[in-house]
XYZ file of C-alpha atoms in Angstrom:
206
model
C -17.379 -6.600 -25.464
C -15.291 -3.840 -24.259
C -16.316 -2.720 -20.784
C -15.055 -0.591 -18.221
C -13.352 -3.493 -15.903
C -11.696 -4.860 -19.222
C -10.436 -1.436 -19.359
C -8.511 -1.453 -15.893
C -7.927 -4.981 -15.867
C -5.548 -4.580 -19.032
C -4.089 -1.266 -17.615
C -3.241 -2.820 -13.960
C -1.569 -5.614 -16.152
C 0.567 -3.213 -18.335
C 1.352 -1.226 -14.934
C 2.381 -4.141 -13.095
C 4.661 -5.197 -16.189
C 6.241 -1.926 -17.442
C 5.434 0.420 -14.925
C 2.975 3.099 -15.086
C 4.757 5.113 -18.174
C 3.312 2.011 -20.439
C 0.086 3.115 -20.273
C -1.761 4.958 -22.965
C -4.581 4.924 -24.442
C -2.817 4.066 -27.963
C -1.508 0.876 -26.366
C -4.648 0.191 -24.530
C -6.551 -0.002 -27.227
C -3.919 -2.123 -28.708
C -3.815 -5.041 -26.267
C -7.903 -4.603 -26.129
C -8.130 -5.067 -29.839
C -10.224 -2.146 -30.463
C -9.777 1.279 -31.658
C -8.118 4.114 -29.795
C -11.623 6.257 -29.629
C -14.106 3.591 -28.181
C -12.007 3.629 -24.901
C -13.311 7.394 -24.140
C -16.528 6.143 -23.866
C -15.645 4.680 -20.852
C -12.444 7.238 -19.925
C -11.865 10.372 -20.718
C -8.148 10.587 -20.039
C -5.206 8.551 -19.287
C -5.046 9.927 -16.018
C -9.022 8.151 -14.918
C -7.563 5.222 -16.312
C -4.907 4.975 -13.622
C -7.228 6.625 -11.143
C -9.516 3.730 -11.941
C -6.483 0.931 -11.659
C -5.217 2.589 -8.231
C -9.191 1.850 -6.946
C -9.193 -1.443 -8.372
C -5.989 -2.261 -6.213
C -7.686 -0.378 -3.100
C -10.640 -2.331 -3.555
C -8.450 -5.467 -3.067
C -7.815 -4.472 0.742
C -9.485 -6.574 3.421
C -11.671 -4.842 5.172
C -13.910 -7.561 7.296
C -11.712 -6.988 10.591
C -12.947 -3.714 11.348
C -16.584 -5.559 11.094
C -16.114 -8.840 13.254
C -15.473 -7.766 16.473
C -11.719 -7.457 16.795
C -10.377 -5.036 18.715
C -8.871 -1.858 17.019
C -5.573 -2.599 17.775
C -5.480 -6.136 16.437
C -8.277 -4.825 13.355
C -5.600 -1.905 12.811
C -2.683 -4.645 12.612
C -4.656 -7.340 10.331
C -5.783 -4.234 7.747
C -1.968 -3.189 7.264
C -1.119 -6.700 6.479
C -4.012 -6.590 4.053
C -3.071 -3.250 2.572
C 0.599 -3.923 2.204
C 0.303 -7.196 0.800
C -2.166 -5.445 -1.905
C 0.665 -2.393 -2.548
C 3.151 -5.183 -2.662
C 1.173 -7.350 -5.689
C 0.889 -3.836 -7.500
C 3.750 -1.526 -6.549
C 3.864 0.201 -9.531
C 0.718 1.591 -9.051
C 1.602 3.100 -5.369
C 2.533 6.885 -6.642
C -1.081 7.303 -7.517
C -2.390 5.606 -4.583
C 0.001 8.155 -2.506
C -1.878 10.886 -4.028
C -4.630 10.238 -1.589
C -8.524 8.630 -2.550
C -9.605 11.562 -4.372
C -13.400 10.861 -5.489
C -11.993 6.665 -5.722
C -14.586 4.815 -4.062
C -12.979 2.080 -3.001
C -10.283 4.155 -1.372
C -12.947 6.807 -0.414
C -14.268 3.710 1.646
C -11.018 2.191 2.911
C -10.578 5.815 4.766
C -13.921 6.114 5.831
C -14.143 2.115 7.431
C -10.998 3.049 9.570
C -12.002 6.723 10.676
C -15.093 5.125 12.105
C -13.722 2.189 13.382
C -11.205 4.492 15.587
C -14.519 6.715 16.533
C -16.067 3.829 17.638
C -13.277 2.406 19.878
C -13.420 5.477 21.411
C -10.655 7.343 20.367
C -11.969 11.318 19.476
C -12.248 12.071 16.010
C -8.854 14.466 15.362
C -7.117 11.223 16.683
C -8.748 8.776 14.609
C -8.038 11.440 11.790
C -4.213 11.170 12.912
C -4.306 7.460 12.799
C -5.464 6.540 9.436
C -3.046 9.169 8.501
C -0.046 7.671 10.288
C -1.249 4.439 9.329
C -1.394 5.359 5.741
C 1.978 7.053 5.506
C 3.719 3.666 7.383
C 1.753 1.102 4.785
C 3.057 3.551 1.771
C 6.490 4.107 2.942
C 7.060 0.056 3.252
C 5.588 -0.008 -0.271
C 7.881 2.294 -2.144
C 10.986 0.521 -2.071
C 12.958 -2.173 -0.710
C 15.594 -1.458 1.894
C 16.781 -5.282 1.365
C 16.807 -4.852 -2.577
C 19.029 -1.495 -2.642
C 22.383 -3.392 -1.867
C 23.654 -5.163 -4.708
C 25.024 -8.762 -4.111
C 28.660 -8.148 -5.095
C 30.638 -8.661 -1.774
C 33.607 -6.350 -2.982
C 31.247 -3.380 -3.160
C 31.413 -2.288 0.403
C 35.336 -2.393 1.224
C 35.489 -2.618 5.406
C 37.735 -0.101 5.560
C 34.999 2.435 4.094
C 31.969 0.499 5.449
C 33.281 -1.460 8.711
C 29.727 -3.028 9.531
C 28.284 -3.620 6.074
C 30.545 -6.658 5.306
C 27.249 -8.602 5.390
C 25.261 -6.257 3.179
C 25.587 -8.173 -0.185
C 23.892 -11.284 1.106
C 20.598 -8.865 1.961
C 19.747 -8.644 -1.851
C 18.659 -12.508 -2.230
C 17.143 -12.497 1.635
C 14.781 -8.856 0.451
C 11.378 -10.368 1.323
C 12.198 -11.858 4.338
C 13.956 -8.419 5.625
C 10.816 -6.557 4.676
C 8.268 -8.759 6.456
C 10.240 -8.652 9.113
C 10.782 -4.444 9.139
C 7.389 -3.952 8.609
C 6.423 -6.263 11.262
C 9.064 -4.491 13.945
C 7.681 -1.356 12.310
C 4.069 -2.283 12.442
C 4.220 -3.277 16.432
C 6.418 -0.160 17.818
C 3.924 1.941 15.849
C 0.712 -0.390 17.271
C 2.509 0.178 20.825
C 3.023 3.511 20.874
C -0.704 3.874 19.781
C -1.949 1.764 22.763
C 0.144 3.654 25.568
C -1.798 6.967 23.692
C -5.085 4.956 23.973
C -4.538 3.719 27.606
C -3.396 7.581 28.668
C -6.997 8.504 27.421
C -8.259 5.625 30.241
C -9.817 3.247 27.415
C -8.601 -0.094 27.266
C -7.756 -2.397 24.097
């Protein structure tokens, strides 16, 4: 039976493969095995069907630390782990996602978990506004690309006397995940720090 989850499951699938120019309803329908017109009883337009796929990866996004007691600052840290390991499974999808949560649900709730979380650690609402925000922007930027994966492997492409301290570079290709854990870490903690010495300057503790 052809329900609404089928409907994103098979999209998120053909995003993740192809990218999100693979989607349609035409091919939808396709891998579905149904006819074009019984998906618009469930979407209007291809554009709700990625809407719907972006909130199905949003929906993926660990929540629970901003429920069990951490602090904000270690609740803050877990949740970007949790978000950028969702954007990582499903970066094709991240352009939508970037477009902010819209009416999404799941991503209406994501931002509305983390405003009050901040509220209720204390910091004043335009803060806790500016926080999800930063935090947002940080999580999508590590998301969009690969700093690791845009230097090709070919040690004869960066001649020293052009590029004196990239005569490592090739070897970053086939090392790209372990360069962008480790940037977003370093990324994640000077960001994390510089939100603490704000926090402590308001006399709150962590």
């Amino acid at each position: 039976m052809l329900s609404t989850d089928r409907i994103v499951a098979a999209a998120r699938a053909l995003v993740d493969a192809e990218g999100l120019g693979a989607v349609s309803t035409r091919r939808l329908a396709a891998e579905l095995g149904v006819s074009g017109p019984s998906l618009y009883n469930h979407f209007r337009t291809k554009d709700q069907i990625l809407e719907a796929v972006a909130d199905s990866v949003s929906a993926q996004v660990d929540l629970s630390m901003f429920e069990d007691g951490r602090d904000w600052r270690t609740a803050l840290h877990d949740w970007a782990v949790s978000y950028r390991e969702a954007l990582r499974d499903h970066p094709n999808i991240v352009p939508v996602l970037a477009r902010g949560p819209g009416r999404r649900p799941a991503g209406l709730r994501l931002a509305d978990v983390v405003f009050g979380a901040m509220v209720e650690a204390g910091w004043p609402p335009a803060q806790a506004t500016s926080i999800g925000a930063l935090m947002r922007y940080f999580i999508m930027g590590s998301a969009l690309g690969s700093f690791a994966g845009g230097f090709v492997d070919d040690e004869t492409a960066y001649d020293p006397a052009d590029y004196p301290h990239l005569g490592q570079a090739h070897l970053l290709a086939e090392r790209q995940k372990k360069i962008d854990e480790r940037a977003f870490e370093t990324g994640l903690s000077a960001l994390l720090d510089g939100l603490t010495r704000q926090y402590e300057q308001l006399g709150r503790t962590v």
